[in-house]
Amino acid sequence: IGFANGPKIKDTAGKLELQAGSTGTGSTGTGGIYFLNSSGTAKGRIDTTVSPSLSSLTVSSGTTTLNSTATTMTTAGSASGQAAVTVVSTTGFSAGDLVLIIQMKGTGAGNYELRKIVTVDSNTQLTVDSNLSNSYTQTTNSRCNSSDTNCSQVINVPVYQTVTMTGGTLTAPAWSSSTGVGGVLWLHAKGAISITSGTVDMNGKGF
């Protein structure tokens, strides 16, 4: 199906293909494919003029700390079957980021899922690429002490092309009951992960 200004919807050997209208760049460019909500407002965009590239992680000496960007849920929580994730702060999170959503304490403790952020809707809400499989709850914003029944957090997960470790230490921030975040080391690699020497260390840092 072709349209007057260039975009096309195609069925190629059973594959649904969306073709951008031209090569214009930027947030309103003709090289983008836009995703609209039921009101016709653009809530996501893929820029077809940009070839995504991933960096590779090399750890050879010193200490490399991952997963430093994290936040607790708000007391409103986030319900299963919804794509909206309500957090204390979206600072440091961007559209396209991979995030780990995990219940640290309380009902459903240990439940987790990985999602990609589609949009950062506000200072306290993210929309992810598919509905949550679990519900996540939080008793008190930005903490998880002994009096808090439920605690959950959202952690930014770095994605690399490859990971090579030949020395040094790979770690993540320790769990903190005063902030309600930390204690999890998680990364993704599209290619190989090679560890020939060095230390992956979370000793004494977990929940």
JSON list of C-alpha atoms in Angstrom, two decimals:
[
{"chain": "A", "resi": 1, "resn": "ILE", "atom": "CA", "xyz": [0.00, 0.00, 0.00]},
{"chain": "A", "resi": 2, "resn": "GLY", "atom": "CA", "xyz": [1.59, 3.25, -1.11]},
{"chain": "A", "resi": 3, "resn": "PHE", "atom": "CA", "xyz": [0.71, 6.76, 0.07]},
{"chain": "A", "resi": 4, "resn": "ALA", "atom": "CA", "xyz": [0.96, 10.08, -1.73]},
{"chain": "A", "resi": 5, "resn": "ASN", "atom": "CA", "xyz": [3.90, 11.41, 0.28]},
{"chain": "A", "resi": 6, "resn": "GLY", "atom": "CA", "xyz": [6.01, 8.27, 0.00]},
{"chain": "A", "resi": 7, "resn": "PRO", "atom": "CA", "xyz": [5.40, 5.92, 2.98]},
{"chain": "A", "resi": 8, "resn": "LYS", "atom": "CA", "xyz": [4.45, 2.32, 2.21]},
{"chain": "A", "resi": 9, "resn": "ILE", "atom": "CA", "xyz": [3.05, -0.73, 3.98]},
{"chain": "A", "resi": 10, "resn": "LYS", "atom": "CA", "xyz": [4.28, -3.93, 2.35]},
{"chain": "A", "resi": 11, "resn": "ASP", "atom": "CA", "xyz": [3.83, -7.68, 2.67]},
{"chain": "A", "resi": 12, "resn": "THR", "atom": "CA", "xyz": [7.11, -9.27, 1.59]},
{"chain": "A", "resi": 13, "resn": "ALA", "atom": "CA", "xyz": [7.05, -13.06, 1.75]},
{"chain": "A", "resi": 14, "resn": "GLY", "atom": "CA", "xyz": [4.78, -12.92, 4.76]},
{"chain": "A", "resi": 15, "resn": "LYS", "atom": "CA", "xyz": [6.74, -10.17, 6.52]},
{"chain": "A", "resi": 16, "resn": "LEU", "atom": "CA", "xyz": [4.94, -6.93, 7.38]},
{"chain": "A", "resi": 17, "resn": "GLU", "atom": "CA", "xyz": [7.19, -4.05, 6.38]},
{"chain": "A", "resi": 18, "resn": "LEU", "atom": "CA", "xyz": [6.75, -0.35, 7.04]},
{"chain": "A", "resi": 19, "resn": "GLN", "atom": "CA", "xyz": [8.70, 1.96, 4.74]},
{"chain": "A", "resi": 20, "resn": "ALA", "atom": "CA", "xyz": [9.48, 5.56, 5.67]},
{"chain": "A", "resi": 21, "resn": "GLY", "atom": "CA", "xyz": [8.49, 8.27, 3.22]},
{"chain": "A", "resi": 22, "resn": "SER", "atom": "CA", "xyz": [11.93, 9.81, 2.73]},
{"chain": "A", "resi": 23, "resn": "THR", "atom": "CA", "xyz": [15.23, 10.49, 4.49]},
{"chain": "A", "resi": 24, "resn": "GLY", "atom": "CA", "xyz": [14.49, 13.56, 6.58]},
{"chain": "A", "resi": 25, "resn": "THR", "atom": "CA", "xyz": [16.08, 13.39, 10.04]},
{"chain": "A", "resi": 26, "resn": "GLY", "atom": "CA", "xyz": [15.03, 14.68, 13.44]},
{"chain": "A", "resi": 27, "resn": "SER", "atom": "CA", "xyz": [11.98, 14.36, 15.65]},
{"chain": "A", "resi": 28, "resn": "THR", "atom": "CA", "xyz": [9.58, 15.34, 12.82]},
{"chain": "A", "resi": 29, "resn": "GLY", "atom": "CA", "xyz": [11.61, 13.99, 9.90]},
{"chain": "A", "resi": 30, "resn": "THR", "atom": "CA", "xyz": [10.19, 12.06, 6.97]},
{"chain": "A", "resi": 31, "resn": "GLY", "atom": "CA", "xyz": [12.72, 9.28, 7.70]},
{"chain": "A", "resi": 32, "resn": "GLY", "atom": "CA", "xyz": [10.85, 8.37, 10.86]},
{"chain": "A", "resi": 33, "resn": "ILE", "atom": "CA", "xyz": [8.11, 5.82, 11.47]},
{"chain": "A", "resi": 34, "resn": "TYR", "atom": "CA", "xyz": [5.77, 7.13, 14.16]},
{"chain": "A", "resi": 35, "resn": "PHE", "atom": "CA", "xyz": [3.58, 5.29, 16.66]},
{"chain": "A", "resi": 36, "resn": "LEU", "atom": "CA", "xyz": [0.39, 7.06, 17.71]},
{"chain": "A", "resi": 37, "resn": "ASN", "atom": "CA", "xyz": [-1.99, 6.55, 20.59]},
{"chain": "A", "resi": 38, "resn": "SER", "atom": "CA", "xyz": [-5.78, 6.40, 20.18]},
{"chain": "A", "resi": 39, "resn": "SER", "atom": "CA", "xyz": [-5.92, 10.21, 20.18]},
{"chain": "A", "resi": 40, "resn": "GLY", "atom": "CA", "xyz": [-3.49, 10.49, 17.30]},
{"chain": "A", "resi": 41, "resn": "THR", "atom": "CA", "xyz": [-0.60, 11.75, 19.45]},
{"chain": "A", "resi": 42, "resn": "ALA", "atom": "CA", "xyz": [2.87, 10.45, 18.58]},
{"chain": "A", "resi": 43, "resn": "LYS", "atom": "CA", "xyz": [4.14, 8.39, 21.52]},
{"chain": "A", "resi": 44, "resn": "GLY", "atom": "CA", "xyz": [7.12, 6.71, 19.89]},
{"chain": "A", "resi": 45, "resn": "ARG", "atom": "CA", "xyz": [9.35, 6.97, 16.83]},
{"chain": "A", "resi": 46, "resn": "ILE", "atom": "CA", "xyz": [11.92, 4.92, 14.95]},
{"chain": "A", "resi": 47, "resn": "ASP", "atom": "CA", "xyz": [14.38, 6.97, 12.90]},
{"chain": "A", "resi": 48, "resn": "THR", "atom": "CA", "xyz": [15.19, 4.82, 9.86]},
{"chain": "A", "resi": 49, "resn": "THR", "atom": "CA", "xyz": [18.02, 7.16, 8.84]},
{"chain": "A", "resi": 50, "resn": "VAL", "atom": "CA", "xyz": [20.13, 6.10, 11.81]},
{"chain": "A", "resi": 51, "resn": "SER", "atom": "CA", "xyz": [21.93, 2.77, 11.98]},
{"chain": "A", "resi": 52, "resn": "PRO", "atom": "CA", "xyz": [21.94, 1.63, 15.61]},
{"chain": "A", "resi": 53, "resn": "SER", "atom": "CA", "xyz": [25.37, 0.79, 16.95]},
{"chain": "A", "resi": 54, "resn": "LEU", "atom": "CA", "xyz": [26.36, -0.67, 20.28]},
{"chain": "A", "resi": 55, "resn": "SER", "atom": "CA", "xyz": [29.60, -0.10, 22.12]},
{"chain": "A", "resi": 56, "resn": "SER", "atom": "CA", "xyz": [31.62, -2.96, 23.53]},
{"chain": "A", "resi": 57, "resn": "LEU", "atom": "CA", "xyz": [32.66, -3.20, 27.16]},
{"chain": "A", "resi": 58, "resn": "THR", "atom": "CA", "xyz": [36.26, -4.02, 28.03]},
{"chain": "A", "resi": 59, "resn": "VAL", "atom": "CA", "xyz": [37.30, -4.46, 31.65]},
{"chain": "A", "resi": 60, "resn": "SER", "atom": "CA", "xyz": [41.05, -4.88, 32.13]},
{"chain": "A", "resi": 61, "resn": "SER", "atom": "CA", "xyz": [41.87, -3.05, 35.36]},
{"chain": "A", "resi": 62, "resn": "GLY", "atom": "CA", "xyz": [40.32, -1.00, 38.15]},
{"chain": "A", "resi": 63, "resn": "THR", "atom": "CA", "xyz": [36.63, -1.20, 39.03]},
{"chain": "A", "resi": 64, "resn": "THR", "atom": "CA", "xyz": [33.79, -0.88, 36.51]},
{"chain": "A", "resi": 65, "resn": "THR", "atom": "CA", "xyz": [30.39, -0.24, 38.11]},
{"chain": "A", "resi": 66, "resn": "LEU", "atom": "CA", "xyz": [27.19, -0.92, 36.16]},
{"chain": "A", "resi": 67, "resn": "ASN", "atom": "CA", "xyz": [23.47, -0.40, 36.93]},
{"chain": "A", "resi": 68, "resn": "SER", "atom": "CA", "xyz": [23.99, 2.90, 38.74]},
{"chain": "A", "resi": 69, "resn": "THR", "atom": "CA", "xyz": [20.76, 4.35, 37.30]},
{"chain": "A", "resi": 70, "resn": "ALA", "atom": "CA", "xyz": [17.90, 2.98, 39.38]},
{"chain": "A", "resi": 71, "resn": "THR", "atom": "CA", "xyz": [14.73, 4.18, 41.08]},
{"chain": "A", "resi": 72, "resn": "THR", "atom": "CA", "xyz": [12.02, 2.76, 43.29]},
{"chain": "A", "resi": 73, "resn": "MET", "atom": "CA", "xyz": [8.41, 2.50, 42.24]},
{"chain": "A", "resi": 74, "resn": "THR", "atom": "CA", "xyz": [6.04, 5.02, 43.78]},
{"chain": "A", "resi": 75, "resn": "THR", "atom": "CA", "xyz": [3.49, 3.96, 46.36]},
{"chain": "A", "resi": 76, "resn": "ALA", "atom": "CA", "xyz": [0.96, 3.85, 43.49]},
{"chain": "A", "resi": 77, "resn": "GLY", "atom": "CA", "xyz": [2.82, 0.80, 42.15]},
{"chain": "A", "resi": 78, "resn": "SER", "atom": "CA", "xyz": [2.53, -0.63, 38.65]},
{"chain": "A", "resi": 79, "resn": "ALA", "atom": "CA", "xyz": [-0.13, -3.17, 37.72]},
{"chain": "A", "resi": 80, "resn": "SER", "atom": "CA", "xyz": [0.14, -6.27, 35.57]},
{"chain": "A", "resi": 81, "resn": "GLY", "atom": "CA", "xyz": [-1.49, -5.93, 32.16]},
{"chain": "A", "resi": 82, "resn": "GLN", "atom": "CA", "xyz": [-0.37, -2.30, 31.88]},
{"chain": "A", "resi": 83, "resn": "ALA", "atom": "CA", "xyz": [2.58, -0.77, 30.03]},
{"chain": "A", "resi": 84, "resn": "ALA", "atom": "CA", "xyz": [2.83, 2.28, 32.31]},
{"chain": "A", "resi": 85, "resn": "VAL", "atom": "CA", "xyz": [5.51, 2.06, 35.01]},
{"chain": "A", "resi": 86, "resn": "THR", "atom": "CA", "xyz": [5.23, 4.63, 37.81]},
{"chain": "A", "resi": 87, "resn": "VAL", "atom": "CA", "xyz": [8.55, 5.51, 39.46]},
{"chain": "A", "resi": 88, "resn": "VAL", "atom": "CA", "xyz": [9.91, 8.08, 41.89]},
{"chain": "A", "resi": 89, "resn": "SER", "atom": "CA", "xyz": [12.18, 9.59, 39.24]},
{"chain": "A", "resi": 90, "resn": "THR", "atom": "CA", "xyz": [12.79, 9.06, 35.52]},
{"chain": "A", "resi": 91, "resn": "THR", "atom": "CA", "xyz": [16.13, 10.92, 35.66]},
{"chain": "A", "resi": 92, "resn": "GLY", "atom": "CA", "xyz": [18.75, 8.99, 33.70]},
{"chain": "A", "resi": 93, "resn": "PHE", "atom": "CA", "xyz": [16.22, 6.90, 31.77]},
{"chain": "A", "resi": 94, "resn": "SER", "atom": "CA", "xyz": [15.62, 7.39, 28.03]},
{"chain": "A", "resi": 95, "resn": "ALA", "atom": "CA", "xyz": [13.46, 5.93, 25.29]},
{"chain": "A", "resi": 96, "resn": "GLY", "atom": "CA", "xyz": [15.12, 2.79, 23.96]},
{"chain": "A", "resi": 97, "resn": "ASP", "atom": "CA", "xyz": [16.76, 1.85, 27.27]},
{"chain": "A", "resi": 98, "resn": "LEU", "atom": "CA", "xyz": [16.45, -1.69, 28.54]},
{"chain": "A", "resi": 99, "resn": "VAL", "atom": "CA", "xyz": [15.23, -1.85, 32.14]},
{"chain": "A", "resi": 100, "resn": "LEU", "atom": "CA", "xyz": [14.90, -4.53, 34.78]},
{"chain": "A", "resi": 101, "resn": "ILE", "atom": "CA", "xyz": [11.73, -4.27, 36.88]},
{"chain": "A", "resi": 102, "resn": "ILE", "atom": "CA", "xyz": [11.99, -6.31, 40.06]},
{"chain": "A", "resi": 103, "resn": "GLN", "atom": "CA", "xyz": [10.08, -6.84, 43.31]},
{"chain": "A", "resi": 104, "resn": "MET", "atom": "CA", "xyz": [12.69, -6.89, 46.05]},
{"chain": "A", "resi": 105, "resn": "LYS", "atom": "CA", "xyz": [10.45, -7.51, 49.08]},
{"chain": "A", "resi": 106, "resn": "GLY", "atom": "CA", "xyz": [6.85, -8.36, 49.92]},
{"chain": "A", "resi": 107, "resn": "THR", "atom": "CA", "xyz": [4.11, -9.81, 47.74]},
{"chain": "A", "resi": 108, "resn": "GLY", "atom": "CA", "xyz": [5.68, -11.39, 44.67]},
{"chain": "A", "resi": 109, "resn": "ALA", "atom": "CA", "xyz": [9.25, -10.94, 45.95]},
{"chain": "A", "resi": 110, "resn": "GLY", "atom": "CA", "xyz": [11.67, -12.13, 43.30]},
{"chain": "A", "resi": 111, "resn": "ASN", "atom": "CA", "xyz": [9.33, -11.44, 40.39]},
{"chain": "A", "resi": 112, "resn": "TYR", "atom": "CA", "xyz": [11.08, -9.56, 37.61]},
{"chain": "A", "resi": 113, "resn": "GLU", "atom": "CA", "xyz": [10.89, -8.77, 33.92]},
{"chain": "A", "resi": 114, "resn": "LEU", "atom": "CA", "xyz": [12.92, -6.99, 31.28]},
{"chain": "A", "resi": 115, "resn": "ARG", "atom": "CA", "xyz": [11.27, -4.31, 29.18]},
{"chain": "A", "resi": 116, "resn": "LYS", "atom": "CA", "xyz": [12.38, -1.62, 26.75]},
{"chain": "A", "resi": 117, "resn": "ILE", "atom": "CA", "xyz": [11.32, 1.97, 27.38]},
{"chain": "A", "resi": 118, "resn": "VAL", "atom": "CA", "xyz": [9.15, 3.33, 24.58]},
{"chain": "A", "resi": 119, "resn": "THR", "atom": "CA", "xyz": [8.61, 6.80, 26.05]},
{"chain": "A", "resi": 120, "resn": "VAL", "atom": "CA", "xyz": [9.53, 8.79, 29.13]},
{"chain": "A", "resi": 121, "resn": "ASP", "atom": "CA", "xyz": [6.11, 10.31, 29.76]},
{"chain": "A", "resi": 122, "resn": "SER", "atom": "CA", "xyz": [6.91, 12.52, 32.75]},
{"chain": "A", "resi": 123, "resn": "ASN", "atom": "CA", "xyz": [9.22, 12.87, 35.74]},
{"chain": "A", "resi": 124, "resn": "THR", "atom": "CA", "xyz": [7.49, 9.86, 37.31]},
{"chain": "A", "resi": 125, "resn": "GLN", "atom": "CA", "xyz": [6.23, 7.63, 34.49]},
{"chain": "A", "resi": 126, "resn": "LEU", "atom": "CA", "xyz": [7.75, 5.37, 31.85]},
{"chain": "A", "resi": 127, "resn": "THR", "atom": "CA", "xyz": [5.88, 3.48, 29.14]},
{"chain": "A", "resi": 128, "resn": "VAL", "atom": "CA", "xyz": [7.45, 0.16, 28.19]},
{"chain": "A", "resi": 129, "resn": "ASP", "atom": "CA", "xyz": [7.17, -1.92, 25.04]},
{"chain": "A", "resi": 130, "resn": "SER", "atom": "CA", "xyz": [4.76, -4.55, 26.34]},
{"chain": "A", "resi": 131, "resn": "ASN", "atom": "CA", "xyz": [2.36, -4.94, 29.23]},
{"chain": "A", "resi": 132, "resn": "LEU", "atom": "CA", "xyz": [3.76, -6.07, 32.57]},
{"chain": "A", "resi": 133, "resn": "SER", "atom": "CA", "xyz": [3.36, -9.73, 33.45]},
{"chain": "A", "resi": 134, "resn": "ASN", "atom": "CA", "xyz": [3.45, -9.03, 37.19]},
{"chain": "A", "resi": 135, "resn": "SER", "atom": "CA", "xyz": [2.28, -6.29, 39.55]},
{"chain": "A", "resi": 136, "resn": "TYR", "atom": "CA", "xyz": [4.90, -4.33, 41.51]},
{"chain": "A", "resi": 137, "resn": "THR", "atom": "CA", "xyz": [4.27, -2.56, 44.80]},
{"chain": "A", "resi": 138, "resn": "GLN", "atom": "CA", "xyz": [6.07, -0.07, 47.03]},
{"chain": "A", "resi": 139, "resn": "THR", "atom": "CA", "xyz": [5.21, 0.86, 50.63]},
{"chain": "A", "resi": 140, "resn": "THR", "atom": "CA", "xyz": [7.31, 4.05, 50.90]},
{"chain": "A", "resi": 141, "resn": "ASN", "atom": "CA", "xyz": [8.89, 6.11, 48.14]},
{"chain": "A", "resi": 142, "resn": "SER", "atom": "CA", "xyz": [12.69, 5.97, 47.85]},
{"chain": "A", "resi": 143, "resn": "ARG", "atom": "CA", "xyz": [13.43, 3.57, 50.69]},
{"chain": "A", "resi": 144, "resn": "CYS", "atom": "CA", "xyz": [13.03, -0.02, 51.88]},
{"chain": "A", "resi": 145, "resn": "ASN", "atom": "CA", "xyz": [13.64, -0.41, 55.58]},
{"chain": "A", "resi": 146, "resn": "SER", "atom": "CA", "xyz": [12.39, -2.99, 58.05]},
{"chain": "A", "resi": 147, "resn": "SER", "atom": "CA", "xyz": [8.99, -1.34, 58.42]},
{"chain": "A", "resi": 148, "resn": "ASP", "atom": "CA", "xyz": [8.30, -1.33, 54.67]},
{"chain": "A", "resi": 149, "resn": "THR", "atom": "CA", "xyz": [6.25, -4.35, 53.61]},
{"chain": "A", "resi": 150, "resn": "ASN", "atom": "CA", "xyz": [6.73, -4.02, 49.82]},
{"chain": "A", "resi": 151, "resn": "CYS", "atom": "CA", "xyz": [9.72, -2.75, 47.87]},
{"chain": "A", "resi": 152, "resn": "SER", "atom": "CA", "xyz": [10.42, -2.74, 44.13]},
{"chain": "A", "resi": 153, "resn": "GLN", "atom": "CA", "xyz": [12.89, -1.03, 41.85]},
{"chain": "A", "resi": 154, "resn": "VAL", "atom": "CA", "xyz": [13.54, -0.25, 38.18]},
{"chain": "A", "resi": 155, "resn": "ILE", "atom": "CA", "xyz": [17.15, -0.56, 37.01]},
{"chain": "A", "resi": 156, "resn": "ASN", "atom": "CA", "xyz": [18.73, 0.62, 33.77]},
{"chain": "A", "resi": 157, "resn": "VAL", "atom": "CA", "xyz": [20.42, -2.37, 32.09]},
{"chain": "A", "resi": 158, "resn": "PRO", "atom": "CA", "xyz": [23.37, -1.60, 29.78]},
{"chain": "A", "resi": 159, "resn": "VAL", "atom": "CA", "xyz": [23.41, -3.38, 26.42]},
{"chain": "A", "resi": 160, "resn": "TYR", "atom": "CA", "xyz": [26.74, -4.00, 24.69]},
{"chain": "A", "resi": 161, "resn": "GLN", "atom": "CA", "xyz": [27.86, -5.59, 21.45]},
{"chain": "A", "resi": 162, "resn": "THR", "atom": "CA", "xyz": [30.48, -7.68, 23.27]},
{"chain": "A", "resi": 163, "resn": "VAL", "atom": "CA", "xyz": [31.90, -7.86, 26.78]},
{"chain": "A", "resi": 164, "resn": "THR", "atom": "CA", "xyz": [35.57, -8.73, 27.36]},
{"chain": "A", "resi": 165, "resn": "MET", "atom": "CA", "xyz": [37.07, -9.03, 30.83]},
{"chain": "A", "resi": 166, "resn": "THR", "atom": "CA", "xyz": [40.80, -9.65, 31.23]},
{"chain": "A", "resi": 167, "resn": "GLY", "atom": "CA", "xyz": [41.33, -8.11, 34.68]},
{"chain": "A", "resi": 168, "resn": "GLY", "atom": "CA", "xyz": [39.94, -5.64, 37.18]},
{"chain": "A", "resi": 169, "resn": "THR", "atom": "CA", "xyz": [36.54, -5.83, 38.86]},
{"chain": "A", "resi": 170, "resn": "LEU", "atom": "CA", "xyz": [33.00, -5.68, 37.50]},
{"chain": "A", "resi": 171, "resn": "THR", "atom": "CA", "xyz": [30.34, -4.73, 40.03]},
{"chain": "A", "resi": 172, "resn": "ALA", "atom": "CA", "xyz": [27.16, -2.77, 40.75]},
{"chain": "A", "resi": 173, "resn": "PRO", "atom": "CA", "xyz": [26.03, -0.50, 43.60]},
{"chain": "A", "resi": 174, "resn": "ALA", "atom": "CA", "xyz": [25.27, -2.25, 46.87]},
{"chain": "A", "resi": 175, "resn": "TRP", "atom": "CA", "xyz": [21.71, -2.61, 48.09]},
{"chain": "A", "resi": 176, "resn": "SER", "atom": "CA", "xyz": [20.67, 0.36, 50.24]},
{"chain": "A", "resi": 177, "resn": "SER", "atom": "CA", "xyz": [17.63, 0.22, 52.49]},
{"chain": "A", "resi": 178, "resn": "SER", "atom": "CA", "xyz": [17.76, 4.01, 52.81]},
{"chain": "A", "resi": 179, "resn": "THR", "atom": "CA", "xyz": [17.25, 4.49, 49.05]},
{"chain": "A", "resi": 180, "resn": "GLY", "atom": "CA", "xyz": [15.54, 1.20, 48.17]},
{"chain": "A", "resi": 181, "resn": "VAL", "atom": "CA", "xyz": [17.77, 0.53, 45.17]},
{"chain": "A", "resi": 182, "resn": "GLY", "atom": "CA", "xyz": [20.93, -1.40, 44.31]},
{"chain": "A", "resi": 183, "resn": "GLY", "atom": "CA", "xyz": [22.11, -4.92, 44.94]},
{"chain": "A", "resi": 184, "resn": "VAL", "atom": "CA", "xyz": [21.67, -6.16, 41.36]},
{"chain": "A", "resi": 185, "resn": "LEU", "atom": "CA", "xyz": [24.29, -6.62, 38.63]},
{"chain": "A", "resi": 186, "resn": "TRP", "atom": "CA", "xyz": [22.76, -7.16, 35.18]},
{"chain": "A", "resi": 187, "resn": "LEU", "atom": "CA", "xyz": [24.00, -6.55, 31.65]},
{"chain": "A", "resi": 188, "resn": "HIS", "atom": "CA", "xyz": [23.17, -7.73, 28.15]},
{"chain": "A", "resi": 189, "resn": "ALA", "atom": "CA", "xyz": [25.48, -8.45, 25.23]},
{"chain": "A", "resi": 190, "resn": "LYS", "atom": "CA", "xyz": [24.38, -9.03, 21.64]},
{"chain": "A", "resi": 191, "resn": "GLY", "atom": "CA", "xyz": [27.57, -10.95, 20.96]},
{"chain": "A", "resi": 192, "resn": "ALA", "atom": "CA", "xyz": [30.11, -12.84, 23.06]},
{"chain": "A", "resi": 193, "resn": "ILE", "atom": "CA", "xyz": [30.91, -12.39, 26.74]},
{"chain": "A", "resi": 194, "resn": "SER", "atom": "CA", "xyz": [34.52, -13.41, 27.44]},
{"chain": "A", "resi": 195, "resn": "ILE", "atom": "CA", "xyz": [35.97, -13.50, 30.96]},
{"chain": "A", "resi": 196, "resn": "THR", "atom": "CA", "xyz": [39.55, -14.77, 31.10]},
{"chain": "A", "resi": 197, "resn": "SER", "atom": "CA", "xyz": [40.62, -13.02, 34.29]},
{"chain": "A", "resi": 198, "resn": "GLY", "atom": "CA", "xyz": [39.41, -10.47, 36.82]},
{"chain": "A", "resi": 199, "resn": "THR", "atom": "CA", "xyz": [36.54, -10.56, 39.29]},
{"chain": "A", "resi": 200, "resn": "VAL", "atom": "CA", "xyz": [32.78, -10.20, 39.02]},
{"chain": "A", "resi": 201, "resn": "ASP", "atom": "CA", "xyz": [32.09, -9.08, 42.56]},
{"chain": "A", "resi": 202, "resn": "MET", "atom": "CA", "xyz": [28.77, -8.56, 44.36]},
{"chain": "A", "resi": 203, "resn": "ASN", "atom": "CA", "xyz": [29.97, -9.98, 47.67]},
{"chain": "A", "resi": 204, "resn": "GLY", "atom": "CA", "xyz": [28.02, -8.40, 50.52]},
{"chain": "A", "resi": 205, "resn": "LYS", "atom": "CA", "xyz": [26.13, -6.11, 48.14]},
{"chain": "A", "resi": 206, "resn": "GLY", "atom": "CA", "xyz": [22.83, -7.95, 47.69]},
{"chain": "A", "resi": 207, "resn": "PHE", "atom": "CA", "xyz": [19.45, -7.48, 49.35]}
]
